[in-house]
N, CA, C and O of each residue as an XYZ file, in Angstrom:
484
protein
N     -39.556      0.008    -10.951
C     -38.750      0.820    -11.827
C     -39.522      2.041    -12.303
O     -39.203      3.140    -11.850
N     -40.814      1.902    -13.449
C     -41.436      2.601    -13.115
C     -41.958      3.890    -11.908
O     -42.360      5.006    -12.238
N     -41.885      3.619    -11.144
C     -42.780      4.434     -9.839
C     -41.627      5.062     -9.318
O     -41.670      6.176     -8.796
N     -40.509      4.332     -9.449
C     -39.157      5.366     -9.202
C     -39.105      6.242    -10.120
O     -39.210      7.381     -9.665
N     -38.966      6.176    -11.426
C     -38.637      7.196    -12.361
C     -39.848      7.948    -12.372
O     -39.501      9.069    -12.745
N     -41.342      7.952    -12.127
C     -41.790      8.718    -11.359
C     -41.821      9.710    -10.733
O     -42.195     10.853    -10.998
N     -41.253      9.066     -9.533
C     -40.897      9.928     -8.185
C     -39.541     11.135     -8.844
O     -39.388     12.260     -8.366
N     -38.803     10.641     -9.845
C     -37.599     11.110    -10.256
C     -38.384     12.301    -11.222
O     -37.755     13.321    -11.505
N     -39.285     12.181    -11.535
C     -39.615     13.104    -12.442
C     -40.273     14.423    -12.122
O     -40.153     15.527    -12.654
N     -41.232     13.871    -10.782
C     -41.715     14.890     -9.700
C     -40.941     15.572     -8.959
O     -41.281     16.604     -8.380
N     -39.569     14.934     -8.902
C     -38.737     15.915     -7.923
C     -38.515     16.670     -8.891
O     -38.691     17.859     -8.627
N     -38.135     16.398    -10.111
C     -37.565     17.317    -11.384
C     -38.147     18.295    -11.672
O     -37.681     19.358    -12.082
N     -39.643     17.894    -11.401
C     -40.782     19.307    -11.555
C     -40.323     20.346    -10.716
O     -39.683     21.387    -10.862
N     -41.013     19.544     -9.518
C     -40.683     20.378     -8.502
C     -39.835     21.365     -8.597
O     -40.282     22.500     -8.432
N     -38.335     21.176     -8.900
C     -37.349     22.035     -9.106
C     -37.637     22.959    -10.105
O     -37.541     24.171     -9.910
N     -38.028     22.404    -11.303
C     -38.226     23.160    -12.156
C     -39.000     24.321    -12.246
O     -38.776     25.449    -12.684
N     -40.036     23.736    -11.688
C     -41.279     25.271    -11.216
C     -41.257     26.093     -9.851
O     -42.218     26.772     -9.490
N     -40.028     25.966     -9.097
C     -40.051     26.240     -8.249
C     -41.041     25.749     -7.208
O     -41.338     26.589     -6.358
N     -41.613     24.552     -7.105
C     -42.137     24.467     -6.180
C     -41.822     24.123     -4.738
O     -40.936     23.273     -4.659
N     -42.279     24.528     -3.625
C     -41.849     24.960     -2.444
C     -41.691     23.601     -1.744
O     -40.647     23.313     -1.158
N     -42.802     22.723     -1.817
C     -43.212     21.696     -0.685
C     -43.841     20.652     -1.642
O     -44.743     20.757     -2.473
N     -42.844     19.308     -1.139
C     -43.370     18.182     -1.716
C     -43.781     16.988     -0.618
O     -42.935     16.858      0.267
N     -44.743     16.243     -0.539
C     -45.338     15.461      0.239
C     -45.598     14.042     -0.870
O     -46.327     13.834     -1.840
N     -44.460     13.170     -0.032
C     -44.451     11.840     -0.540
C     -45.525     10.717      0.375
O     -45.541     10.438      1.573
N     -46.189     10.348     -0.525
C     -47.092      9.373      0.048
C     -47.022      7.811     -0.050
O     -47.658      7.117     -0.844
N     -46.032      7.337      1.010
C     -45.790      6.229      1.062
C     -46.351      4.985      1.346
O     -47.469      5.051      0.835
N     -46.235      3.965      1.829
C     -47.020      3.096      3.051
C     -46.662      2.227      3.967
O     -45.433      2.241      4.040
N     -47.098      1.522      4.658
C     -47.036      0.939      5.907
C     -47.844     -0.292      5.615
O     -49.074     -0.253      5.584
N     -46.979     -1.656      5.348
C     -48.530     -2.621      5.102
C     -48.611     -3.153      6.147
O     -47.549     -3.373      6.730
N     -49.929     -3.580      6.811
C     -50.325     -4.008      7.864
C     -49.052     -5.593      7.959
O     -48.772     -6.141      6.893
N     -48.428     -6.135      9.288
C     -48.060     -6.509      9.853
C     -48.077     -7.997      9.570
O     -47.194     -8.693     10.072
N     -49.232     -8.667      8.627
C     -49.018     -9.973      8.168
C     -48.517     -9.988      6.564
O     -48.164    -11.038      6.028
N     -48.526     -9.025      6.040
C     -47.741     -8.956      5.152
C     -46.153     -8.377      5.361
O     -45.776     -7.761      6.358
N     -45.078     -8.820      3.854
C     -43.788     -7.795      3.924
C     -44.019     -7.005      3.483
O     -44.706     -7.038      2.461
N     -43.321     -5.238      4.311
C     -43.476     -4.209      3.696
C     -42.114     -3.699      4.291
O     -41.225     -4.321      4.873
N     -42.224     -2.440      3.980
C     -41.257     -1.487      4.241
C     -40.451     -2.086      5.499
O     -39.229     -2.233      5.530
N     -41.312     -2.391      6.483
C     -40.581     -1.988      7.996
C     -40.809     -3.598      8.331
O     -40.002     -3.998      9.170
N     -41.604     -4.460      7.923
C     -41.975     -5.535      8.728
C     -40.859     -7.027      8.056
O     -40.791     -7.375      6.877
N     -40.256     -7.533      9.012
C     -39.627     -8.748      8.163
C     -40.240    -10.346      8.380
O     -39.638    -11.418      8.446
N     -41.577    -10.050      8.456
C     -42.438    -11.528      8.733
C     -42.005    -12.064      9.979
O     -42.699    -13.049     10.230
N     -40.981    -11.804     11.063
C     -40.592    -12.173     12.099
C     -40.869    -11.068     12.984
O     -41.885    -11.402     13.593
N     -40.513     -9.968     13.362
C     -40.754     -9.461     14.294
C     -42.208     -7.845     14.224
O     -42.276     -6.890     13.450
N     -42.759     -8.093     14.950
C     -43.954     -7.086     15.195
C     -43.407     -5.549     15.014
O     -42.224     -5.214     14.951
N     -44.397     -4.817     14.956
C     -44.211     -3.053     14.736
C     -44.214     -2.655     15.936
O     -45.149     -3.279     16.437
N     -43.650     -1.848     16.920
C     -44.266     -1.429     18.232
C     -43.959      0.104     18.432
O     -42.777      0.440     18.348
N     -44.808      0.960     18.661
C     -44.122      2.198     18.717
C     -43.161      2.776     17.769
O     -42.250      3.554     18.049
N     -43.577      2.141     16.209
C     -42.706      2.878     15.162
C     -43.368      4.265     14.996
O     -44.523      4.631     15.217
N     -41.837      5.192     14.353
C     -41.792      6.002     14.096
C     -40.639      6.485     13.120
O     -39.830      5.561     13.046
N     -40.269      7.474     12.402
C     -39.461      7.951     11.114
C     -38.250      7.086     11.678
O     -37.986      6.105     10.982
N     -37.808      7.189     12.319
C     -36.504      6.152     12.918
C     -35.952      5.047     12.299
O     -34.846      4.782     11.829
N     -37.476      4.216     12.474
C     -37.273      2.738     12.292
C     -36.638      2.193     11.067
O     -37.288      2.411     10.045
N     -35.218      1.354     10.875
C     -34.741      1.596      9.726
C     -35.589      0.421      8.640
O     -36.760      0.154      8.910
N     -35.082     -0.077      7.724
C     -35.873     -0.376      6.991
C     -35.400     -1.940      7.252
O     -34.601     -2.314      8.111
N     -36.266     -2.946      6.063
C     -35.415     -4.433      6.369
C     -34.313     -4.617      5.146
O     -34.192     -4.002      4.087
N     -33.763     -5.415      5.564
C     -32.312     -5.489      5.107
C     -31.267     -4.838      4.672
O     -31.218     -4.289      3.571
N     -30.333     -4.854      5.533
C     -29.290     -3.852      5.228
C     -28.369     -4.053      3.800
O     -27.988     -5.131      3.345
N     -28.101     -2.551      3.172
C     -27.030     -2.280      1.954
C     -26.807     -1.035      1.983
O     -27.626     -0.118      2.031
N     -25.666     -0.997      1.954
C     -25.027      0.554      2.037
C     -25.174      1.566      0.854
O     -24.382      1.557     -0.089
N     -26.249      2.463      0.946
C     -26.311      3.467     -0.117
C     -26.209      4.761      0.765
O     -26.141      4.919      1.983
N     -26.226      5.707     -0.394
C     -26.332      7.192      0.191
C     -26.121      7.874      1.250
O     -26.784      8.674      1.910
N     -24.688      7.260      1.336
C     -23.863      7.287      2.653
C     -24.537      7.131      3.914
O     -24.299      7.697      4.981
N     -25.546      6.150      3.587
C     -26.137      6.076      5.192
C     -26.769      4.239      4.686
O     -26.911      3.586      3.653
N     -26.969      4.072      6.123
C     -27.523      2.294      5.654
C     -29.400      2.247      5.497
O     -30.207      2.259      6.427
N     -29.648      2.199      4.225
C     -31.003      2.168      3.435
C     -31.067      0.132      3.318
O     -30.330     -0.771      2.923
N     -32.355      0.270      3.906
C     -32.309     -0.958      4.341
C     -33.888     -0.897      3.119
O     -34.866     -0.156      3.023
N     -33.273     -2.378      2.224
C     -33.989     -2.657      1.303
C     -35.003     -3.749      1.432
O     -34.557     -4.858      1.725
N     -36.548     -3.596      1.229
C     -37.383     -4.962      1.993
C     -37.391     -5.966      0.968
O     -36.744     -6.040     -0.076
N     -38.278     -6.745      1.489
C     -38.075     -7.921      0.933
C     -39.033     -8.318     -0.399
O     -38.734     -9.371     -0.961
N     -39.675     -7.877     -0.705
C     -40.456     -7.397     -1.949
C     -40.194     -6.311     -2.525
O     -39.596     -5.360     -2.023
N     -40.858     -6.433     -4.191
C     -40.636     -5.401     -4.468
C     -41.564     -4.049     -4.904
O     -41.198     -3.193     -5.709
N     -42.614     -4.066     -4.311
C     -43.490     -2.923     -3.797
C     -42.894     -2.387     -2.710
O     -43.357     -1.256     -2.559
N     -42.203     -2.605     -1.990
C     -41.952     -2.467     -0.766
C     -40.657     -1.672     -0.807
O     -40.243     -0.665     -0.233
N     -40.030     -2.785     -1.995
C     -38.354     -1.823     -2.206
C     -38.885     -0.973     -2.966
O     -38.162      0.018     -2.870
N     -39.798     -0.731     -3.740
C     -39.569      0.614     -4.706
C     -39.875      1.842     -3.437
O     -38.973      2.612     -3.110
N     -41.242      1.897     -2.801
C     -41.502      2.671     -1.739
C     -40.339      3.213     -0.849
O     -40.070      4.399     -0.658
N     -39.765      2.230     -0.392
C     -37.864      2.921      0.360
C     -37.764      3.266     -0.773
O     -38.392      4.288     -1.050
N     -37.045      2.669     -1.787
C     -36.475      4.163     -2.671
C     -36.670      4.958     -3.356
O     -35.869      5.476     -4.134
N     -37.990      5.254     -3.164
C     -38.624      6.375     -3.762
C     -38.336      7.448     -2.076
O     -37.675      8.486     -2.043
N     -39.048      6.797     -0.856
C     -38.643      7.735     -0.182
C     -37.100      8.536     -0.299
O     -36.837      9.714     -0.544
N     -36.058      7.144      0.038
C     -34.803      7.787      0.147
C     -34.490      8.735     -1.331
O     -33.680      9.657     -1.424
N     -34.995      8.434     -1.939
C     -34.496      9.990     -3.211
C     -35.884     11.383     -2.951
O     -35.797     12.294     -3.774
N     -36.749     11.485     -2.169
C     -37.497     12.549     -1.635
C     -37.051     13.547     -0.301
O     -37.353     14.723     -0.102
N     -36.241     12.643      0.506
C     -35.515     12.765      1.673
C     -33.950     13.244      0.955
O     -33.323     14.262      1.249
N     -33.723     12.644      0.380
C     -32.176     13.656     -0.381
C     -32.403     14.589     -1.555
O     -31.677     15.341     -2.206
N     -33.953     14.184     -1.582
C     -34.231     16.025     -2.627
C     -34.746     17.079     -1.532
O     -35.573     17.916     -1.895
N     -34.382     17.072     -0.469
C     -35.200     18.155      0.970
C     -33.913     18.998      0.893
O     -32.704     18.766      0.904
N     -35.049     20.538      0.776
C     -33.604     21.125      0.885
C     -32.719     21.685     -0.593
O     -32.281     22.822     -0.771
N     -32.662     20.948     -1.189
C     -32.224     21.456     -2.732
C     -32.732     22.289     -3.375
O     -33.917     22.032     -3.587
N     -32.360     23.277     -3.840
C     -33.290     24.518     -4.578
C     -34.548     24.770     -3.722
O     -35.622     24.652     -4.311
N     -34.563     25.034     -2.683
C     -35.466     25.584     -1.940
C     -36.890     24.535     -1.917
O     -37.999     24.828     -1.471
N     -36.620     23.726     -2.310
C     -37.477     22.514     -1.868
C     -37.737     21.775     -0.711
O     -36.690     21.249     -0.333
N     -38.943     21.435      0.213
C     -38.864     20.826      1.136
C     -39.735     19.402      0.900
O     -40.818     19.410      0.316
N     -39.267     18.482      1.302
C     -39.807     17.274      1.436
C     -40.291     16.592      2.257
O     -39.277     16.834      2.911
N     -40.988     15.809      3.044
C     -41.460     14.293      3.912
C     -42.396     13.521      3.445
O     -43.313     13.663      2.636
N     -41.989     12.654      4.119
C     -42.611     11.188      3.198
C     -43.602     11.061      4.608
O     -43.401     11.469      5.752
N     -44.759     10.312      4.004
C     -45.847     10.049      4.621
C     -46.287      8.966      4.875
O     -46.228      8.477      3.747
N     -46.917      7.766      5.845
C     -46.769      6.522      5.431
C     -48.224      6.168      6.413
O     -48.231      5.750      7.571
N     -49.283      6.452      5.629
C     -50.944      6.484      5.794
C     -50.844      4.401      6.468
O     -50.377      3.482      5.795
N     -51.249      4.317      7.437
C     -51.751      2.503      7.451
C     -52.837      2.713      6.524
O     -52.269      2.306      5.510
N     -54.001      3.058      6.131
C     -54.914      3.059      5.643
C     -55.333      4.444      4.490
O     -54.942      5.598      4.664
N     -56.060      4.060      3.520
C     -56.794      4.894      3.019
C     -58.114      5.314      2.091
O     -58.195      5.028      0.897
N     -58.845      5.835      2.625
C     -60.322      5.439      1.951
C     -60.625      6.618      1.444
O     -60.186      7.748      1.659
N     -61.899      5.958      0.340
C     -62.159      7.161     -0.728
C     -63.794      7.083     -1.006
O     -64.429      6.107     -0.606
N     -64.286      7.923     -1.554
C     -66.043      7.888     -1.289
C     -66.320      6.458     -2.395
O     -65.818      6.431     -3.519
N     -67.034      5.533     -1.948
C     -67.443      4.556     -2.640
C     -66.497      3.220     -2.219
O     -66.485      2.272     -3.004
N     -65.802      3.160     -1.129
C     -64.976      2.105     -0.877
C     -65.539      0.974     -0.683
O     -66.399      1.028      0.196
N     -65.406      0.042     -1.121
C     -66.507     -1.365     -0.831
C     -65.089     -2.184     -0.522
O     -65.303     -3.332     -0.131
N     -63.849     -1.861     -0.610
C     -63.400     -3.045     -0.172
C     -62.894     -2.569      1.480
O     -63.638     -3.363      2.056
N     -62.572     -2.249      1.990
C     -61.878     -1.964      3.703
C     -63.258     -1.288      4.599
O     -63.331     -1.527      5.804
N     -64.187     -0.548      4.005
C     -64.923      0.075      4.834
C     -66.097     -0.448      5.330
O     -66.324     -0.542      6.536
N     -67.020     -0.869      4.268
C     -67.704     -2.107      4.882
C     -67.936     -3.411      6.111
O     -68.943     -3.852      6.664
N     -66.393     -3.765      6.206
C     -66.344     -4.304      7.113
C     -66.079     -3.626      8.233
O     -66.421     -4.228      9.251
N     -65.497     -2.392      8.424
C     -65.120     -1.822      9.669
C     -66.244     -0.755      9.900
O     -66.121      0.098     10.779
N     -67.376     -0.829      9.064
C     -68.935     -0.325      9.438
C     -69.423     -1.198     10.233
O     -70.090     -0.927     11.232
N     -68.896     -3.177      9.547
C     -69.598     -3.984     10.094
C     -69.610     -4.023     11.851
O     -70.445     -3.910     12.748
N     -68.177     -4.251     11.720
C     -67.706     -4.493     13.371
C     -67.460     -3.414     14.367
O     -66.906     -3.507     15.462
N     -68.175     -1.970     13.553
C     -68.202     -1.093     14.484
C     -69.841     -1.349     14.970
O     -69.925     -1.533     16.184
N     -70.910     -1.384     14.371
C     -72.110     -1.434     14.444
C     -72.173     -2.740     15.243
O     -73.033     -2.699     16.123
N     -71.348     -4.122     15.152
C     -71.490     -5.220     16.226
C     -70.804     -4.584     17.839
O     -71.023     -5.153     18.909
N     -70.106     -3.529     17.720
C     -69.379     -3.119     19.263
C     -70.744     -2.055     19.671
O     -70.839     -2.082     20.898
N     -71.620     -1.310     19.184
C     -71.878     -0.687     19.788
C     -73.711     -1.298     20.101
O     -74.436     -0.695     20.892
């Protein structure tokens, strides 16, 4: 709820100050968890902006498919209200959906993929 009204408030800026270009930063959770796109049954293969979401409900005149958590549902609908603010008052939008992301001092994801790069080579 939060992180939507958020997102609702940034588009509001946006408009307000005229700003040109907004970049939503979404995510993608890796494949043994539920996220956006994954429904604990079937694998990711060659996704791309396409892929609709999990479970279907009819909003915003198009079918916004709501996941099964709710980190997952706020992320769809934060996208789908960034994607119907594109375009409005000279605003442009896309949503972004990083698998990963690291920052100087990461001790939790990087470490290990120092580890098992240094065991391949």
């Amino acid at each position: 709820m939060f992180v939507l009204l958020g997102t609702h408030n940034v588009i509001d800026a946006c408009m307000e100050l005229n700003v040109k270009r907004l970049v939503y930063t979404s995510c993608i959770i890796y494949p043994s968890f539920p996220s956006i796109f994954f429904d604990d049954v079937h694998g990711i293969h060659n996704g791309n902006e396409t892929m609709p979401y999990v479970h279907s409900v009819h909003t915003l005149a198009t079918y916004l498919r709501i996941p099964n958590d709710h980190y997952s549902a706020t992320k769809a609908k934060g996208e789908a209200l960034v994607i119907k603010a594109n375009g409005t008052n000279g605003l442009l939008t896309c949503c972004i959906r990083p698998s990963s992301i690291f920052e100087p001092g990461d001790r939790l994801s990087m470490p290990s993929l120092v580890a098992a790069a240094r065991k391949e080579t």
